[in-house]
Coordinates of C-alpha atoms in Angstrom, one line a residue:
M133 CA 69.8 -10.9 -64.4
N134 CA 67.5 -8.9 -61.9
R135 CA 65.4 -10.9 -59.7
P136 CA 61.9 -9.8 -58.5
R137 CA 61.8 -8.5 -55.0
S138 CA 59.4 -9.9 -52.5
G139 CA 57.4 -7.9 -49.9
F140 CA 55.1 -4.9 -50.0
T141 CA 56.0 -1.8 -51.4
L142 CA 55.4 1.5 -49.4
V143 CA 52.1 2.3 -51.1
E144 CA 50.7 -1.1 -50.7
L145 CA 51.5 -1.0 -46.9
L146 CA 49.9 2.4 -46.4
V147 CA 46.8 1.2 -48.2
V148 CA 46.5 -1.8 -46.2
I149 CA 46.9 0.0 -43.1
S150 CA 44.1 2.5 -44.2
I151 CA 41.9 -0.4 -44.7
I152 CA 42.6 -1.8 -41.3
G153 CA 41.8 1.7 -39.8
V154 CA 38.5 2.0 -41.8
L155 CA 37.5 -1.5 -40.6
M156 CA 38.5 -0.8 -36.7
G157 CA 36.5 2.4 -37.1
L158 CA 33.5 0.5 -38.3
L159 CA 33.8 -2.2 -35.9
L160 CA 34.5 -0.3 -32.4
P161 CA 31.1 1.5 -32.4
A162 CA 29.5 -2.0 -32.9
V163 CA 31.5 -3.7 -30.2
G164 CA 30.7 -0.7 -28.0
A165 CA 27.0 -1.3 -28.7
V166 CA 27.3 -5.0 -28.3
R167 CA 29.1 -4.4 -24.6
E168 CA 26.3 -1.8 -23.4
A169 CA 23.6 -4.3 -25.0
S170 CA 25.2 -6.8 -22.6
R171 CA 25.3 -4.5 -19.5
R172 CA 21.9 -3.4 -20.0
N173 CA 20.8 -6.9 -19.9
Q174 CA 22.8 -7.7 -16.9
C175 CA 21.3 -4.7 -15.1
S176 CA 17.8 -6.2 -16.0
T177 CA 18.6 -9.5 -14.5
Q178 CA 19.8 -7.8 -11.1
I179 CA 16.9 -5.5 -11.0
K180 CA 14.5 -8.5 -11.7
N181 CA 16.4 -10.3 -8.7
L182 CA 15.5 -7.4 -6.7
S183 CA 11.8 -7.5 -7.3
M184 CA 11.8 -11.5 -6.9
A185 CA 13.5 -10.9 -3.6
A186 CA 11.0 -8.3 -2.4
I187 CA 8.0 -10.3 -3.6
T188 CA 9.7 -13.2 -1.4
Y189 CA 10.0 -10.9 1.6
E190 CA 6.1 -10.0 1.1
N191 CA 5.1 -13.7 0.7
S192 CA 7.1 -14.6 4.2
K193 CA 6.6 -11.4 6.2
G194 CA 3.2 -10.2 5.0
E195 CA 4.0 -7.0 3.8
M196 CA 6.8 -5.2 1.8
P197 CA 9.7 -3.9 3.6
G198 CA 9.9 -0.2 4.5
Y199 CA 12.5 2.4 3.0
V200 CA 13.4 2.8 6.6
Q201 CA 13.0 0.3 9.2
S202 CA 14.7 -1.0 12.5
F203 CA 16.6 -4.3 12.5
G204 CA 17.5 -4.4 16.1
R205 CA 19.7 -2.8 19.0
Y206 CA 23.2 -3.4 19.7
V207 CA 24.1 -3.2 23.4
G208 CA 27.8 -2.9 23.4
G209 CA 30.0 -0.6 25.4
T210 CA 33.3 -0.6 27.1
G211 CA 35.0 -3.8 26.7
A212 CA 32.5 -5.2 23.9
I213 CA 34.3 -7.1 21.2
D214 CA 33.0 -7.5 17.7
P215 CA 33.3 -11.3 16.9
S216 CA 33.6 -10.6 13.1
D217 CA 36.2 -7.8 13.7
P218 CA 38.3 -8.0 16.8
G219 CA 39.9 -4.9 16.0
N220 CA 36.4 -3.0 16.2
G221 CA 36.1 -3.0 20.0
G222 CA 34.2 -0.8 22.6
V223 CA 31.5 0.1 20.0
G224 CA 28.6 2.1 21.8
S225 CA 25.0 0.9 21.9
H226 CA 23.2 2.0 18.8
M227 CA 19.9 1.1 16.9
K228 CA 20.3 -0.7 13.9
I229 CA 18.2 1.4 11.3
G230 CA 18.4 0.2 7.5
T231 CA 16.6 0.0 4.5
W232 CA 14.6 -1.7 2.1
A233 CA 17.9 -3.1 0.7
V234 CA 18.9 -4.5 4.2
A235 CA 15.6 -6.1 4.3
L236 CA 16.4 -8.2 1.0
L237 CA 19.8 -9.3 1.7
P238 CA 19.1 -12.8 2.4
S239 CA 17.6 -13.4 -0.9
L240 CA 20.4 -11.7 -2.8
D241 CA 22.9 -14.1 -1.6
A242 CA 24.2 -11.8 1.2
Q243 CA 23.2 -13.5 4.3
P244 CA 26.6 -12.7 6.4
A245 CA 25.8 -8.7 6.0
Y246 CA 22.2 -9.6 6.8
E247 CA 23.3 -11.1 10.1
H248 CA 25.3 -8.0 10.9
W249 CA 22.2 -6.1 10.7
T250 CA 19.9 -8.6 12.8
E251 CA 22.0 -10.6 15.3
D252 CA 22.5 -8.5 18.5
R253 CA 26.2 -9.3 19.0
Y254 CA 27.1 -7.6 15.8
P255 CA 27.6 -4.0 15.3
I256 CA 27.0 -1.8 12.2
I257 CA 29.2 1.0 13.4
H258 CA 33.0 1.2 13.2
G259 CA 34.4 2.1 16.7
G260 CA 37.8 2.9 15.8
G261 CA 39.7 0.0 14.9
G262 CA 38.6 -2.6 12.2
T263 CA 37.4 -1.5 8.7
T264 CA 35.1 1.5 8.1
S265 CA 32.7 2.2 4.9
G266 CA 33.5 5.3 3.8
A267 CA 31.8 8.1 1.7
T268 CA 32.7 10.5 -0.8
S269 CA 31.6 14.2 -2.0
G270 CA 31.5 15.4 1.3
E271 CA 28.8 12.8 2.4
S272 CA 28.4 11.8 6.1
G273 CA 28.4 8.2 6.7
A274 CA 32.0 7.0 7.2
S275 CA 31.2 5.4 10.4
F276 CA 29.4 2.4 9.1
H277 CA 31.5 -0.8 9.2
Q278 CA 32.3 -2.0 5.8
L279 CA 31.3 -5.7 6.9
A280 CA 27.7 -4.4 7.4
A281 CA 28.0 -2.4 3.9
P282 CA 29.7 -4.6 1.7
N283 CA 29.8 -3.9 -2.2
L284 CA 27.3 -6.3 -3.9
A285 CA 27.4 -7.0 -7.4
V286 CA 23.5 -7.4 -7.5
M287 CA 23.1 -3.9 -6.6
Q288 CA 25.5 -2.2 -9.1
C289 CA 24.7 -1.4 -12.7
A290 CA 27.9 -2.2 -14.8
S291 CA 26.9 0.9 -16.9
N292 CA 26.7 3.3 -13.8
P293 CA 30.0 5.4 -13.8
V294 CA 29.3 7.3 -10.6
S295 CA 28.4 4.8 -7.5
L296 CA 28.7 7.2 -4.8
G297 CA 30.8 5.8 -1.3
E298 CA 33.8 3.5 -1.4
F299 CA 31.5 0.7 0.3
G300 CA 27.7 -0.1 0.0
K301 CA 27.8 1.2 -3.7
N302 CA 24.3 1.2 -5.0
S303 CA 22.6 1.8 -8.6
Y304 CA 18.9 1.0 -7.6
I305 CA 15.9 2.8 -6.0
A306 CA 12.4 1.6 -4.8
N307 CA 8.8 3.0 -5.4
T308 CA 8.3 5.5 -2.3
G309 CA 5.4 7.0 -3.5
M310 CA 4.1 10.5 -3.2
S311 CA 6.5 13.7 -2.7
I312 CA 5.5 16.4 -0.3
S313 CA 8.7 18.0 -0.4
G314 CA 10.8 20.4 -2.4
T315 CA 10.6 23.8 -3.9
L316 CA 7.9 24.3 -6.2
P317 CA 7.6 27.0 -9.4
S318 CA 6.5 30.4 -8.2
G319 CA 2.7 30.7 -7.9
F320 CA 2.0 27.0 -7.0
T321 CA 1.3 25.1 -3.8
R322 CA 1.1 21.6 -2.9
P323 CA -2.0 19.7 -2.1
S324 CA -2.8 19.5 1.5
V325 CA -1.5 16.0 2.0
S326 CA 0.1 14.9 5.0
F327 CA 3.2 12.9 5.5
V328 CA 0.8 10.2 6.6
G329 CA -1.6 10.6 3.7
S330 CA 1.5 10.4 1.3
Q331 CA 2.1 6.9 2.4
S332 CA -1.4 5.5 1.5
R333 CA -1.6 2.2 -0.3
G334 CA -2.9 4.1 -3.4
N335 CA 0.3 6.3 -3.6
G336 CA 3.3 4.0 -3.6
V337 CA 4.5 0.6 -2.3
F338 CA 7.4 1.1 0.0
N339 CA 6.9 3.4 2.8
N340 CA 8.4 4.3 6.3
K341 CA 8.6 1.4 8.9
Y342 CA 10.4 3.2 11.8
N343 CA 9.4 7.0 12.8
V344 CA 10.2 8.2 16.4
N345 CA 9.8 12.0 17.2
S346 CA 11.5 14.3 19.7
S347 CA 9.2 12.8 22.5
L348 CA 10.4 9.2 21.6
V349 CA 7.1 8.3 20.5
H350 CA 6.4 6.0 17.2
V351 CA 4.3 8.3 14.9
S352 CA 3.8 8.4 11.0
E353 CA 4.6 4.8 10.3
G354 CA 2.9 3.7 7.0
P355 CA 0.6 0.9 6.4
K356 CA 1.3 -2.8 5.4
F357 CA 1.4 -3.0 1.9
R358 CA 0.7 -6.4 0.1
I359 CA 0.7 -7.6 -3.6
D360 CA -3.0 -7.9 -3.4
D361 CA -3.2 -4.3 -2.4
I362 CA -2.3 -3.5 -6.1
K363 CA -5.7 -2.9 -8.2
D364 CA -4.1 -1.5 -11.4
G365 CA -2.1 -4.8 -12.4
A366 CA 1.3 -5.9 -11.0
G367 CA 2.5 -5.6 -14.3
N368 CA 1.7 -2.0 -14.6
T369 CA 3.3 -1.1 -11.1
M370 CA 7.1 -0.6 -10.4
L371 CA 8.9 -1.7 -7.8
F372 CA 12.6 -0.9 -8.7
S373 CA 14.5 1.3 -11.1
E374 CA 17.8 2.7 -11.7
S375 CA 19.6 5.8 -10.2
V376 CA 23.2 7.3 -10.9
Q377 CA 22.3 9.3 -8.0
A378 CA 21.3 6.6 -5.4
L379 CA 23.1 7.1 -2.2
P380 CA 24.5 3.8 -0.6
W381 CA 22.1 1.2 -0.2
H382 CA 22.6 0.8 3.4
R383 CA 22.2 4.4 4.5
A384 CA 18.6 5.2 5.9
G385 CA 18.9 8.8 4.7
F386 CA 21.5 11.7 5.0
V387 CA 23.1 10.0 8.2
A388 CA 26.1 8.7 9.9
A389 CA 25.8 5.6 11.6
T390 CA 26.7 7.6 14.8
D391 CA 23.2 9.2 14.4
F392 CA 21.9 5.9 15.7
T393 CA 23.9 5.9 18.8
L394 CA 21.9 5.5 22.1
A395 CA 22.6 7.5 25.0
T396 CA 22.7 4.6 27.2
A397 CA 22.7 1.0 26.8
T398 CA 19.2 0.8 28.2
D399 CA 17.5 3.1 25.7
K400 CA 15.4 1.6 23.3
D401 CA 15.1 4.3 20.5
V402 CA 16.8 7.1 19.0
V403 CA 15.0 10.4 17.2
F404 CA 14.3 9.8 13.6
D405 CA 11.4 12.2 12.9
A406 CA 9.2 12.6 10.0
T407 CA 9.3 16.5 10.5
A408 CA 12.9 16.8 10.7
S409 CA 14.3 18.8 7.4
G410 CA 17.9 17.9 8.3
A411 CA 20.1 15.0 8.5
G412 CA 18.4 12.4 10.3
G413 CA 14.6 12.9 9.2
V414 CA 12.6 10.1 7.4
L415 CA 11.2 12.7 5.2
A416 CA 14.6 13.1 3.3
A417 CA 15.1 9.3 3.8
R418 CA 12.5 8.8 1.2
F419 CA 14.5 10.0 -1.7
V420 CA 18.0 8.9 -1.1
H421 CA 17.2 5.7 -2.8
G422 CA 13.6 6.2 -3.6
M423 CA 11.7 7.2 -6.7
V424 CA 8.8 9.6 -6.4
W425 CA 5.9 11.0 -8.2
H426 CA 5.1 15.0 -7.5
Y427 CA 1.7 16.6 -7.7
A428 CA 2.2 17.9 -11.2
D429 CA 0.6 18.0 -15.0
D430 CA 1.6 19.9 -18.1
A431 CA -2.1 20.4 -19.0
T432 CA -3.4 23.7 -18.8
G433 CA -6.9 25.6 -18.5
M434 CA -8.3 22.5 -16.4
S435 CA -7.9 23.7 -12.7
G436 CA -11.6 22.8 -12.0
H437 CA -11.0 19.1 -12.8
W438 CA -7.9 18.4 -10.4
N439 CA -9.0 16.0 -8.0
T440 CA -7.1 15.5 -4.6
N441 CA -9.4 13.2 -2.9
G442 CA -11.5 15.5 -0.8
A443 CA -8.4 18.1 -0.2
S444 CA -8.6 21.4 -1.5
E445 CA -8.3 21.3 -5.3
D446 CA -4.9 22.8 -5.9
T447 CA -3.9 23.4 -9.7
P448 CA -0.9 21.1 -10.1
C449 CA 2.3 23.0 -11.2
P450 CA 3.9 22.3 -14.7
V451 CA 6.2 19.0 -14.6
Q452 CA 9.8 20.1 -14.1
S453 CA 12.4 18.6 -16.1
F454 CA 14.3 17.2 -12.9
W455 CA 11.2 15.2 -12.0
K456 CA 11.1 13.3 -15.2
I457 CA 13.1 9.9 -16.0
N458 CA 16.8 10.7 -16.8
G459 CA 15.8 14.4 -15.8
G460 CA 18.4 17.1 -15.2
G461 CA 19.2 20.6 -16.4
T462 CA 20.7 22.2 -19.5
T463 CA 24.0 23.2 -18.0
V464 CA 26.9 20.9 -17.4
S465 CA 26.6 21.2 -13.4
D466 CA 23.0 20.0 -14.0
D467 CA 24.1 16.8 -16.2
I468 CA 22.7 13.6 -14.3
F469 CA 26.4 12.3 -14.2
T470 CA 27.4 15.5 -12.5
L471 CA 24.7 15.9 -10.1
A472 CA 25.3 14.9 -6.5
M473 CA 22.2 14.4 -4.2
N474 CA 22.0 16.3 -1.0
V475 CA 19.2 17.1 1.4
T476 CA 18.1 20.1 -0.4
N477 CA 18.0 18.7 -4.0
S478 CA 16.9 15.2 -2.9
P479 CA 13.1 15.6 -3.7
N480 CA 14.2 16.5 -7.3
L481 CA 16.7 13.8 -8.0
A482 CA 14.3 10.7 -6.5
R483 CA 13.7 10.0 -10.1
P484 CA 14.9 6.8 -12.4
S485 CA 17.9 7.5 -14.2
S486 CA 20.9 5.5 -16.1
A487 CA 23.6 5.5 -18.2
H488 CA 21.5 3.3 -20.8
T489 CA 20.3 5.1 -23.9
D490 CA 16.9 6.9 -23.7
G491 CA 15.2 5.0 -20.9
V492 CA 16.0 2.8 -17.8
N493 CA 15.6 -0.8 -16.6
A494 CA 12.5 -1.0 -14.3
A495 CA 11.3 -4.1 -12.2
M496 CA 7.5 -4.8 -11.9
A497 CA 5.3 -6.0 -8.8
D498 CA 4.4 -9.2 -11.2
G499 CA 8.5 -10.1 -11.4
G500 CA 8.8 -8.9 -14.6
T501 CA 11.1 -6.3 -16.0
R502 CA 10.7 -3.5 -18.6
F503 CA 12.7 -0.8 -20.3
I504 CA 10.7 2.6 -19.5
A505 CA 11.5 5.1 -22.1
D506 CA 12.7 8.5 -20.7
S507 CA 10.1 10.0 -23.1
I508 CA 6.8 8.7 -21.6
D509 CA 4.3 11.3 -20.5
Y510 CA 4.3 12.1 -16.7
R511 CA 0.9 10.8 -16.2
V512 CA 2.2 7.4 -17.3
Y513 CA 5.0 7.6 -14.8
Q514 CA 2.7 8.7 -12.2
A515 CA 0.5 5.7 -13.2
L516 CA 3.5 3.3 -12.8
L517 CA 4.1 4.2 -9.2
T518 CA 0.5 4.4 -7.8
P519 CA -0.8 1.0 -7.2
R520 CA -4.5 2.0 -6.9
G521 CA -4.5 5.1 -9.1
K522 CA -8.2 6.2 -8.7
S523 CA -7.8 6.2 -5.1
S524 CA -4.2 8.1 -5.3
N525 CA -3.6 11.7 -4.7
V526 CA -2.5 12.2 -8.3
P527 CA -3.7 15.0 -10.0
W528 CA -5.7 13.2 -12.6
P529 CA -6.9 9.8 -10.9
E530 CA -9.1 8.9 -13.8
F531 CA -6.1 8.5 -16.1
V532 CA -6.0 4.8 -17.3
I533 CA -2.3 3.2 -18.1
T534 CA -2.4 1.1 -21.4
D535 CA 0.2 -1.3 -22.4
D536 CA 1.1 0.9 -25.5
A537 CA 1.7 3.9 -23.2
F538 CA 5.2 2.9 -22.6

């Protein structure tokens, strides 16, 4: 007598495998979407922490930090020893010129790194021993010491696939106001606004706090900016956003730590000039981890209505694709995940960008966060960066932002 065989037939096994494959195909995108939503929420939390840290700093210091500022001076010299890294000896005298991110370190659970910048006994430069903070893609900056430029989780969006540098990795940028740099389309000129004028309280939040020209004279520092200076509503003014092109958070421009080295231990300053077009100038430092707005508008036939607050009425140029949120070009080399920031293209890439779909996380001056769509009108973007739109240098200062605009 034949006994029935147990188990699956080949056809049944193939059917089961096919069903599992279909289910996996349906579930994997959903799992990926859930993972990205979690990363986006994590990024929103981190950028909120940045805004709260900036508000705390403003409450205690009476002003917002600068995108460039001095945190002290290291005397050093022959025989000097770094107490945090005995192998890093003999470091020369240097200025500790850092960024808004350095100023916020105490509120970001990074007090040890902050002490490297603010206590005289610690150098921020790597002197040949110890550990250095390197850079990639040919960027200078490999002479910063790792302990002055640690990788901080709060400064890195989990979705960002292209954070530059080995140390000091960064995904976030600050509102540095009006751009007066970069190449314009043929036939257009920039309004006659000086570097000092571009830093007015109406044009942006974070400005320059350290500027020494070739005559070793402090010039062109921005005014103190307080939350009370925001007249368009703190919830309508951006403090921070994301950028996949942002340079390491500790680097105040296209500089290496050696650019801050003093000739002698008694010197007080190094040249860091707003008029410098190359590495070392604070003009370029505005862009490396900042977002700016340009004197641009897509409206046509309204040249008589542009208002530059008393300056010549220059017709704004059309809004360029790179200047928009998640802005890039049409070729693979101009994709936002391919582009690398340098001195020449930095004015174009100083805008929010992210790996999130259709927009970026942003932190507002009231401590809240918003997801800003990359499809918003450029006037809305200008309004989000200008704390006092009507007294700013935007082409259309009468534009009033509304809640449904973004």
